[in-house]
XYZ file of C-alpha atoms in Angstrom:
669
model
C -31.320 -29.109 3.204
C -28.243 -28.528 1.059
C -26.048 -28.121 4.160
C -27.324 -31.458 5.476
C -26.372 -33.072 2.147
C -22.910 -31.497 2.333
C -22.262 -32.955 5.752
C -23.636 -36.411 4.842
C -21.176 -36.634 1.938
C -18.447 -35.124 4.114
C -19.041 -37.682 6.883
C -18.923 -40.475 4.313
C -15.513 -39.268 3.112
C -14.282 -38.812 6.686
C -15.476 -42.275 7.745
C -13.716 -43.822 4.780
C -10.544 -42.030 5.911
C -10.470 -43.608 9.355
C -8.864 -46.794 8.055
C -5.280 -45.592 8.529
C -3.302 -45.054 5.346
C -5.596 -45.026 2.312
C -5.353 -43.850 -1.239
C -7.807 -41.126 -2.185
C -9.449 -41.925 -5.500
C -10.135 -39.410 -8.248
C -13.869 -39.791 -7.579
C -13.386 -38.845 -3.939
C -11.298 -35.822 -4.959
C -14.097 -34.691 -7.282
C -16.620 -35.146 -4.470
C -14.461 -33.049 -2.148
C -14.170 -30.286 -4.768
C -17.936 -30.451 -5.310
C -18.567 -29.916 -1.595
C -16.448 -26.788 -1.497
C -17.867 -25.426 -4.765
C -21.434 -25.816 -3.518
C -20.560 -23.938 -0.309
C -18.873 -21.278 -2.488
C -22.043 -20.832 -4.574
C -24.085 -20.462 -1.380
C -21.527 -17.921 -0.052
C -21.296 -19.886 3.192
C -17.740 -18.828 4.015
C -17.653 -20.412 7.487
C -18.615 -23.767 5.951
C -15.899 -23.386 3.287
C -13.300 -23.060 6.069
C -14.616 -26.125 7.929
C -14.691 -28.243 4.764
C -11.232 -27.152 3.576
C -9.671 -27.827 6.972
C -11.290 -31.255 7.428
C -10.831 -32.450 3.834
C -7.146 -31.504 3.979
C -6.657 -33.579 7.130
C -8.339 -36.490 5.376
C -6.146 -36.092 2.287
C -9.130 -35.460 -0.028
C -7.665 -32.108 -1.145
C -4.054 -30.936 -1.302
C -2.375 -28.652 1.227
C -2.121 -25.873 -1.352
C -5.801 -26.036 -2.282
C -6.830 -26.076 1.388
C -4.670 -23.004 2.071
C -6.268 -21.196 -0.868
C -9.840 -21.865 0.314
C -9.035 -21.125 3.954
C -7.492 -17.796 2.940
C -10.491 -17.017 0.720
C -12.931 -17.879 3.518
C -11.214 -15.696 6.133
C -10.805 -12.845 3.640
C -14.571 -12.865 3.020
C -15.176 -12.954 6.772
C -12.995 -9.798 7.118
C -10.277 -11.675 9.050
C -7.486 -10.317 6.859
C -4.520 -11.458 8.937
C -5.703 -15.071 8.881
C -6.251 -14.804 5.122
C -2.693 -13.481 4.736
C -1.313 -16.321 6.879
C -2.941 -19.069 4.782
C -2.151 -17.490 1.419
C 1.502 -17.000 2.374
C 1.629 -20.618 3.543
C 0.019 -21.763 0.283
C 2.452 -19.765 -1.854
C 5.399 -21.367 -0.076
C 3.752 -24.805 -0.484
C 3.193 -24.479 -4.248
C 6.166 -22.360 -5.310
C 8.138 -25.236 -6.852
C 5.166 -27.132 -8.319
C 4.626 -27.095 -12.099
C 1.292 -28.944 -12.289
C -1.410 -26.841 -14.036
C -3.770 -27.035 -11.049
C -1.084 -25.966 -8.546
C 0.137 -23.120 -10.791
C -3.466 -21.891 -11.120
C -3.859 -21.914 -7.313
C -0.440 -20.266 -6.899
C -1.157 -17.287 -9.147
C -4.700 -16.946 -7.737
C -3.357 -16.724 -4.177
C -0.621 -14.292 -5.259
C -3.162 -12.026 -6.953
C -5.551 -12.041 -3.986
C -2.795 -11.488 -1.405
C -1.276 -8.620 -3.412
C -4.715 -7.047 -3.749
C -5.246 -7.417 -0.003
C -1.998 -5.579 0.726
C -2.965 -2.797 -1.690
C -6.278 -2.374 0.146
C -4.279 -2.015 3.393
C -2.086 0.581 1.681
C 1.008 -1.637 2.053
C 2.277 -0.841 -1.455
C 5.951 -1.524 -0.723
C 5.128 -4.941 0.760
C 2.792 -5.703 -2.165
C 5.525 -4.854 -4.679
C 8.093 -7.050 -2.922
C 5.616 -9.943 -2.927
C 4.356 -9.601 -6.494
C 7.490 -8.847 -8.554
C 9.353 -12.143 -7.800
C 6.144 -14.109 -8.431
C 5.616 -12.375 -11.800
C 9.190 -13.242 -12.798
C 8.721 -16.849 -11.606
C 5.514 -17.246 -13.651
C 7.207 -15.783 -16.729
C 9.982 -18.384 -16.432
C 7.328 -21.125 -16.210
C 5.535 -19.708 -19.264
C 2.372 -19.237 -17.164
C 1.921 -15.529 -17.877
C -1.303 -15.590 -19.904
C -4.029 -16.148 -17.303
C -6.513 -13.601 -15.971
C -5.104 -13.862 -12.422
C -1.556 -13.248 -13.694
C -2.813 -10.218 -15.597
C -4.482 -8.789 -12.482
C -1.236 -9.375 -10.592
C 0.533 -7.255 -13.242
C -2.049 -4.506 -12.701
C -1.345 -4.453 -8.964
C 2.395 -4.194 -9.732
C 1.796 -1.233 -12.059
C -0.432 0.539 -9.523
C 2.166 0.042 -6.789
C 4.889 1.376 -9.094
C 2.857 4.547 -9.642
C 2.666 5.052 -5.880
C 6.466 4.932 -5.528
C 7.235 7.500 -8.225
C 8.895 4.884 -10.423
C 9.245 6.239 -13.976
C 6.006 6.646 -15.946
C 7.444 4.648 -18.831
C 8.036 1.601 -16.606
C 4.613 1.891 -14.971
C 2.833 2.408 -18.309
C 4.692 -0.551 -19.805
C 3.501 -2.808 -16.983
C -0.112 -1.632 -17.204
C -0.246 -1.713 -21.012
C 1.112 -5.281 -20.964
C -1.652 -6.296 -18.547
C -4.308 -4.618 -20.715
C -3.093 -6.396 -23.857
C -3.149 -9.697 -21.955
C -6.789 -9.074 -21.053
C -7.540 -8.245 -24.693
C -5.883 -11.492 -25.788
C -7.930 -13.483 -23.264
C -11.120 -11.823 -24.530
C -10.295 -13.005 -28.059
C -9.426 -16.528 -26.903
C -12.483 -16.846 -24.628
C -15.281 -14.649 -26.032
C -18.097 -13.860 -23.645
C -19.177 -11.701 -20.750
C -16.861 -13.353 -18.193
C -13.534 -12.489 -19.850
C -14.825 -9.002 -20.687
C -15.899 -8.477 -17.069
C -12.488 -9.657 -15.797
C -10.809 -7.069 -18.027
C -13.158 -4.342 -16.751
C -12.351 -5.176 -13.125
C -8.635 -4.806 -13.847
C -9.059 -1.479 -15.665
C -11.369 -0.180 -12.904
C -8.529 -0.763 -10.429
C -6.160 1.238 -12.660
C -8.656 4.113 -13.030
C -9.332 4.210 -9.309
C -5.603 4.197 -8.524
C -4.782 7.159 -10.798
C -7.822 9.155 -9.664
C -6.921 8.557 -6.026
C -3.362 9.886 -6.462
C -4.538 12.776 -8.657
C -2.807 11.747 -11.922
C -5.770 12.790 -14.046
C -4.075 12.597 -17.444
C -3.242 8.910 -16.964
C -6.655 8.381 -15.379
C -8.452 9.799 -18.453
C -6.552 7.433 -20.770
C -7.655 4.414 -18.753
C -11.209 5.705 -18.286
C -11.486 5.704 -22.086
C -10.286 2.068 -22.143
C -12.906 1.323 -19.501
C -15.597 2.816 -21.760
C -14.450 0.637 -24.684
C -14.745 -2.483 -22.520
C -18.270 -1.522 -21.421
C -19.270 -1.232 -25.092
C -17.835 -4.694 -25.786
C -19.543 -6.206 -22.736
C -22.871 -4.764 -23.912
C -22.504 -6.702 -27.179
C -22.120 -10.053 -25.390
C -25.265 -12.211 -25.463
C -24.651 -13.385 -21.878
C -24.101 -9.852 -20.519
C -26.402 -8.695 -17.682
C -28.324 -5.416 -18.248
C -28.182 -4.388 -14.590
C -24.394 -4.856 -14.596
C -24.097 -2.703 -17.729
C -26.143 0.075 -16.134
C -23.968 0.107 -13.025
C -20.734 0.150 -15.041
C -21.923 3.004 -17.258
C -22.741 5.018 -14.153
C -19.339 4.366 -12.606
C -17.651 5.214 -15.920
C -19.474 8.557 -16.043
C -18.236 9.507 -12.553
C -14.668 8.448 -13.382
C -14.786 10.454 -16.633
C -16.256 13.573 -15.004
C -13.666 13.443 -12.205
C -10.724 13.056 -14.613
C -11.961 15.867 -16.873
C -12.467 18.173 -13.896
C -8.975 17.363 -12.634
C -7.558 18.323 -16.049
C -9.410 21.647 -16.023
C -11.978 20.639 -18.677
C -14.776 21.888 -16.480
C -17.532 22.229 -19.102
C -17.087 18.664 -20.395
C -16.926 17.408 -16.810
C -20.137 19.292 -15.972
C -21.958 17.877 -19.012
C -20.799 14.337 -18.229
C -22.011 14.604 -14.649
C -25.370 16.029 -15.771
C -25.818 12.979 -18.037
C -24.960 10.756 -15.079
C -27.697 12.405 -13.008
C -30.263 11.241 -15.570
C -29.515 7.565 -14.869
C -31.707 5.587 -12.419
C -28.587 4.497 -10.520
C -27.652 8.110 -9.728
C -30.893 8.481 -7.752
C -30.046 5.602 -5.419
C -28.201 6.160 -2.158
C -25.154 4.317 -3.525
C -25.250 6.359 -6.726
C -25.410 9.675 -4.870
C -22.430 8.795 -2.689
C -20.475 7.657 -5.758
C -21.225 10.986 -7.434
C -19.506 12.843 -4.595
C -16.105 11.802 -6.024
C -16.640 14.264 -8.889
C -18.366 16.940 -6.801
C -15.423 17.107 -4.367
C -12.886 17.639 -7.165
C -15.188 20.215 -8.794
C -15.631 22.076 -5.508
C -19.419 21.771 -5.753
C -19.780 21.454 -2.002
C -23.489 22.301 -1.779
C -24.380 19.347 -4.037
C -21.833 17.134 -2.294
C -23.462 17.944 1.056
C -26.898 17.155 -0.446
C -25.681 13.767 -1.678
C -24.113 12.922 1.665
C -27.511 13.373 3.348
C -28.348 9.811 2.258
C -25.165 8.309 3.780
C -26.958 6.876 6.818
C -29.521 5.262 4.505
C -26.719 3.664 2.489
C -25.083 2.340 5.660
C -28.414 0.797 6.676
C -28.866 -0.806 3.234
C -25.441 -2.436 3.373
C -25.731 -3.142 7.116
C -22.520 -1.198 7.706
C -21.562 -0.159 11.245
C -19.695 2.913 12.477
C -16.316 1.275 12.032
C -13.086 3.260 12.194
C -12.651 2.761 8.444
C -16.162 4.036 7.645
C -15.699 7.074 9.901
C -12.450 7.915 8.118
C -13.580 7.218 4.544
C -17.186 8.459 4.699
C -18.203 10.366 7.828
C -15.213 12.745 7.804
C -15.836 13.488 4.120
C -19.477 14.208 4.914
C -18.348 16.616 7.626
C -15.899 18.317 5.259
C -18.569 18.739 2.541
C -21.012 20.385 4.932
C -18.333 22.648 6.381
C -17.234 23.801 2.921
C -20.875 24.266 1.930
C -21.353 26.561 4.926
C -23.903 24.248 6.537
C -22.501 24.644 9.992
C -25.465 23.136 11.857
C -25.316 19.960 9.769
C -21.521 19.829 10.064
C -21.868 20.199 13.824
C -24.404 17.349 13.899
C -22.082 15.126 11.837
C -19.161 15.928 14.148
C -21.324 15.004 17.154
C -22.258 11.737 15.408
C -18.563 11.008 14.788
C -17.649 11.861 18.384
C -20.460 9.652 19.667
C -19.210 6.581 17.796
C -15.453 7.211 17.590
C -14.460 5.727 20.965
C -16.478 2.568 20.404
C -15.098 2.269 16.843
C -11.505 2.570 18.089
C -12.174 0.071 20.877
C -13.871 -2.377 18.486
C -10.995 -2.099 16.014
C -8.402 -2.718 18.712
C -10.330 -5.666 20.153
C -10.814 -7.167 16.693
C -7.110 -6.733 15.967
C -6.122 -8.372 19.252
C -8.528 -11.273 18.682
C -7.270 -11.759 15.144
C -3.636 -11.633 16.283
C -4.434 -14.273 18.884
C -6.230 -16.336 16.249
C -3.241 -16.058 13.877
C -0.879 -17.130 16.640
C -3.201 -20.014 17.486
C -3.410 -21.055 13.842
C 0.369 -20.968 13.485
C 0.698 -23.308 16.459
C -2.004 -25.558 15.036
C -0.249 -25.668 11.656
C 2.993 -26.810 13.262
C 1.206 -29.477 15.294
C -0.955 -30.511 12.321
C 1.898 -31.064 9.934
C 3.816 -33.131 12.450
C 0.712 -35.146 13.209
C 0.056 -35.726 9.506
C 3.552 -37.150 9.021
C 3.006 -39.585 11.875
C -0.433 -40.627 10.597
C 1.064 -41.914 7.338
C 2.951 -44.653 9.216
C 0.692 -45.486 12.151
C -2.605 -47.307 12.684
C -5.498 -46.059 14.846
C -3.579 -46.690 18.065
C -0.589 -44.817 16.688
C -2.886 -41.934 15.699
C -4.168 -41.709 19.275
C -0.600 -41.597 20.589
C 0.243 -38.870 18.085
C -2.689 -36.761 19.278
C -1.486 -37.065 22.863
C 2.027 -36.152 21.798
C 0.747 -33.157 19.825
C -1.188 -32.014 22.894
C 1.943 -32.261 25.044
C 3.899 -30.309 22.430
C 1.161 -27.692 22.372
C 1.215 -27.358 26.170
C 5.002 -27.170 26.138
C 4.997 -24.479 23.431
C 2.357 -22.484 25.298
C 4.405 -22.769 28.497
C 7.544 -21.591 26.696
C 5.586 -18.782 25.064
C 4.356 -17.593 28.474
C 7.867 -17.765 29.881
C 9.244 -15.913 26.864
C 6.604 -13.211 27.281
C 7.724 -12.656 30.869
C 11.332 -12.390 29.719
C 10.348 -9.880 27.027
C 8.554 -7.703 29.558
C 11.551 -7.844 31.886
C 13.870 -6.824 29.031
C 11.658 -4.013 27.737
C 13.252 -1.307 29.875
C 16.723 -2.442 28.820
C 15.723 -2.293 25.140
C 14.309 1.205 25.570
C 17.563 2.293 27.191
C 19.563 0.807 24.322
C 17.340 2.594 21.821
C 18.033 5.909 23.538
C 21.744 5.182 23.273
C 21.271 4.270 19.582
C 19.517 7.610 19.049
C 22.453 9.474 20.634
C 24.904 7.558 18.420
C 22.868 8.274 15.298
C 22.540 11.982 16.049
C 26.287 12.166 16.644
C 26.817 10.923 13.058
C 25.071 14.011 11.673
C 27.049 17.263 11.428
C 25.953 19.937 13.914
C 28.709 22.454 13.138
C 28.687 24.149 9.757
C 31.440 25.988 7.818
C 32.004 29.615 8.773
C 32.929 31.087 5.389
C 32.245 34.576 4.108
C 29.222 34.427 1.825
C 28.176 30.901 2.937
C 25.128 30.416 5.200
C 24.241 26.763 5.871
C 22.177 24.991 8.548
C 20.343 21.643 8.932
C 18.299 19.678 11.473
C 16.833 16.152 11.774
C 14.043 15.097 14.161
C 13.316 11.312 14.194
C 9.700 10.116 14.544
C 10.815 7.124 16.648
C 13.761 6.576 18.963
C 15.967 6.247 15.888
C 15.195 7.373 12.371
C 16.032 6.873 8.716
C 16.565 10.450 7.517
C 20.066 11.746 6.822
C 21.908 14.874 5.800
C 25.564 15.704 5.386
C 28.158 17.847 3.665
C 31.813 17.788 2.676
C 33.902 20.927 1.998
C 36.998 20.265 -0.118
C 38.850 23.469 -1.069
C 36.305 25.456 -3.091
C 33.949 22.501 -3.692
C 30.994 21.988 -1.327
C 29.111 18.682 -1.460
C 25.758 18.518 0.372
C 23.026 15.832 0.576
C 19.671 14.971 2.147
C 18.082 11.494 2.148
C 15.089 9.538 3.425
C 15.381 5.766 4.014
C 12.289 3.587 3.522
C 10.714 2.570 6.824
C 11.595 3.749 10.314
C 13.362 2.524 13.441
C 16.595 0.581 13.816
C 16.701 -1.026 10.301
C 16.286 2.401 8.699
C 18.970 3.914 10.924
C 21.477 1.187 9.964
C 20.742 1.710 6.275
C 21.074 5.461 6.842
C 24.536 4.936 8.366
C 25.637 2.937 5.289
C 24.340 5.598 2.906
C 26.032 8.409 4.866
C 29.379 6.577 4.914
C 29.241 5.874 1.173
C 28.337 9.491 0.350
C 31.276 10.905 2.304
C 33.734 8.285 0.987
C 32.807 8.863 -2.673
C 32.638 12.654 -2.298
C 36.194 12.700 -0.951
C 37.255 11.141 -4.264
C 35.959 14.220 -6.121
C 33.237 12.391 -8.081
C 30.273 14.144 -9.688
C 26.834 13.742 -8.024
C 25.386 11.370 -10.666
C 28.417 9.040 -10.410
C 28.193 9.051 -6.612
C 24.504 8.073 -6.786
C 25.252 5.313 -9.304
C 27.992 3.832 -7.117
C 25.907 4.118 -3.964
C 23.068 2.275 -5.722
C 25.407 -0.530 -6.838
C 26.683 -0.910 -3.268
C 23.257 -0.815 -1.551
C 21.093 -2.865 -3.970
C 21.077 -6.468 -5.120
C 21.544 -9.638 -3.056
C 23.164 -7.790 -0.145
C 19.959 -5.795 0.353
C 17.861 -8.732 1.569
C 15.272 -6.483 3.224
C 14.660 -4.543 0.000
C 15.344 -1.172 1.627
C 16.028 1.985 -0.375
C 16.771 5.677 0.163
C 15.521 8.728 -1.688
C 18.511 11.047 -2.069
C 19.316 14.554 -3.286
C 23.016 15.317 -3.807
C 24.465 18.674 -4.846
C 27.948 20.053 -5.567
C 28.586 23.842 -5.554
C 31.702 25.459 -6.969
C 32.210 28.249 -4.423
C 34.248 30.241 -6.939
C 31.526 30.496 -9.603
C 28.283 29.488 -7.832
C 27.837 26.644 -10.391
C 25.610 23.801 -9.080
C 25.807 20.155 -10.231
C 23.144 17.897 -8.732
C 21.461 14.501 -8.976
C 18.060 13.610 -7.561
C 17.339 9.939 -6.730
C 13.580 9.865 -6.189
C 13.656 12.568 -3.483
C 11.192 15.418 -2.937
C 12.000 18.378 -5.226
C 14.002 21.085 -3.415
C 12.775 24.665 -3.313
C 14.967 27.330 -4.909
C 14.618 30.822 -3.420
C 13.084 32.076 -0.165
C 11.110 35.266 0.465
C 11.926 38.012 -2.033
C 13.727 35.421 -4.209
C 10.293 33.929 -5.126
C 10.492 30.298 -4.016
C 9.703 27.570 -6.592
C 10.162 23.821 -6.824
C 13.220 22.715 -8.788
C 12.249 20.720 -11.902
C 14.356 17.545 -12.154
C 14.826 14.249 -13.997
C 12.893 11.262 -12.514
C 15.721 9.027 -11.209
C 14.602 6.087 -9.010
C 15.539 5.804 -5.301
C 18.934 4.313 -4.406
C 18.900 0.606 -3.505
C 15.637 -0.214 -5.310
C 16.865 -1.367 -8.735
C 20.441 -2.658 -9.241
C 22.437 -1.589 -12.296
C 20.822 1.853 -12.697
C 22.800 4.680 -14.317
C 21.812 7.956 -12.657
C 21.579 11.195 -14.646
C 22.868 14.490 -13.284
C 21.822 18.076 -13.990
C 23.269 21.522 -13.457
C 22.437 25.169 -12.816
C 24.905 27.742 -14.121
C 24.813 29.949 -11.016
C 22.792 29.898 -7.805
C 24.541 32.779 -6.053
C 22.088 34.619 -3.820
C 19.341 32.009 -4.313
C 18.770 29.892 -1.162
C 18.225 26.126 -1.576
C 15.674 24.525 0.766
C 15.928 20.696 1.054
C 13.528 18.575 3.128
C 12.083 15.090 3.621
C 8.405 14.142 3.424
C 8.141 14.413 7.216
C 7.545 18.118 6.414
C 4.977 18.237 3.619
C 3.214 15.032 4.818
C 3.080 16.011 8.526
C -0.455 15.273 9.767
C -2.672 16.859 12.410
C -5.287 15.137 14.564
C -7.692 15.043 11.581
C -4.999 13.398 9.380
C -4.773 16.521 7.223
C -1.312 16.970 5.718
C 0.842 20.101 5.930
C 1.048 20.025 2.103
C 3.326 21.299 -0.654
C 1.231 24.405 -1.324
C 1.356 25.575 2.281
C 5.105 24.949 2.475
C 5.724 26.912 -0.731
C 3.513 29.807 0.385
C 5.367 30.082 3.709
C 8.763 30.122 1.997
C 7.643 32.774 -0.479
C 6.480 35.078 2.321
C 9.270 34.350 4.789
C 12.127 36.886 5.118
C 15.570 35.250 4.848
C 17.522 36.402 7.904
C 19.599 33.221 8.085
C 19.460 29.532 7.170
C 18.884 28.639 10.844
C 16.031 31.147 11.110
C 14.264 29.606 8.073
C 14.443 26.092 9.547
C 13.333 27.151 13.024
C 10.402 29.122 11.566
C 9.311 26.109 9.499
C 9.599 23.815 12.560
C 7.263 26.130 14.483
C 4.756 26.056 11.602
C 4.815 22.237 11.510
C 4.324 21.929 15.282
C 1.428 24.372 15.129
C -0.130 22.360 12.274
C 0.194 19.052 14.149
C -1.656 20.481 17.138
C -0.343 17.802 19.493
C -0.517 14.857 17.041
C 2.386 12.406 17.152
C 4.904 12.765 14.257
C 4.134 10.280 11.488
C 7.594 10.437 9.889
C 11.146 11.678 10.438
C 11.568 15.397 9.672
C 14.771 16.753 8.103
C 15.447 20.239 6.683
C 18.601 21.664 5.103
C 19.067 25.293 3.965
C 22.055 26.694 2.061
C 22.774 30.113 0.538
C 25.951 31.193 -1.254
C 26.504 34.880 -2.069
């Protein structure tokens, strides 16, 4: 009955809009908003999309508001690419507006789109999107809303993923928390308290996921304080409180276990088990987060026995995401618990559904890509048609529709022709990429100095036709410069950035500069307005005095090298946390030194080594790498690298490389 009422009012608005150019009254705008809000309360997301699209065409709602609701609707319908398309369009539409309503829509879309990218794991893209918007809102003085605060939280979480200094990350997150506290004081009640809890939950989850348990515990305590405050609110819901207390207990137990406070973690989890929520299927699965960290695999396997029941309750299918996030963990728990029959049954269940899940995911992706392309074409045609409708009567509108159809047919024809040209050029592009690979590899040194007491060797294997890793050295008299780097991204853009970084390193090293100064100058040259794509490179640069064995070095966000191999007892080198080169302009890099490294091999590498994945997406890992180096005899630098390459290939087991792999070994006697 309500839907019928919606459409009656909608048809009345639409009929009134058929009289050519008309002015939409404030009453009609309120009626349009009411239609969408009623559909929102009913959670009828398909209807929201229909209303937003039609009311925009009629002029009853603005372009920016329509883009917001269309993005929201498609996000709720799990059509993420369409949601991204509309929210990006809306952000561009409202960027220069200063009206309170438009600014509210702008920050809401920014927050939702950034959150969507974080869910996809696109942290670099999320950071590039959010940071300029945060700065823009600060200039407008619109940095006090709940949506702005959540946007700050996403920025802080993304910063933690990129190894940006803890002080910067903590500053961002603390600022967001204080904003939430201020909003709670200004607007007392359950709603503002709940908004703050949602933000802090995201912070807790982020730190627990990346294993930073000390930071996680600090925020879990903040989460507990917010639960206590929510419980005091007269409009708070008891069932919501119960669920939040249960989640808090699991977060707390997990953080304590990660910090080695096993008894406190055990007691916290035992208290959690007394709650009614812990006995539900959802509660048991949530409890596995702690059990996995604690290594209590028997209990974890018991809890996972209700996974199928949970999937039935939430009407969840065997999607590729669910297989990865839940079924594989269930298999791991049973294997570690020694329940081989159950593990075998789970693996059979995964095998049974994996092909269909992959096929469904691919088909859904193709359909959504086609839908996005279709929507982009419709947007172009729509906007042109809307401009014509402002100046034409009904006859002119009919002519515009015909014209738009002809444009659409023409664009489709050109698109088909362009597709044929792309296919014809594909072989030529592949050939050019092979040539680019040969050129890139020729830029890397393959011959190393033959000096008494010096043993040095390096290799780079790109994951694609061309890569973004680099290594190099420069020997000037008794001074040996050496470097290893990893450019963000892969492919041709990364290789071009790699070439710039390599050229700068060699040019500055020839001037006899210290490593920290070289990194500072490279950063000034590669960051700022000239770096429109926002690329950066992690970089380790060392300088050895071959007379004394003294090492000066500077690390710019790169993986820590390993000092020593075999009988030398290999360990990671502790270093200062400089940021990657090209990320933040104006940085002053700090250098460090070791008095003498004679006889102690240095092993440098990129994350294509420790993050190499096998068919089950299990990583090679830092611990395994360190163990191999500690037990590996050092016959020569080349032998160490070739042995490690064999170990990586054996670990992959036929899986395609997920990143460029570079290794560099140096020993001076």
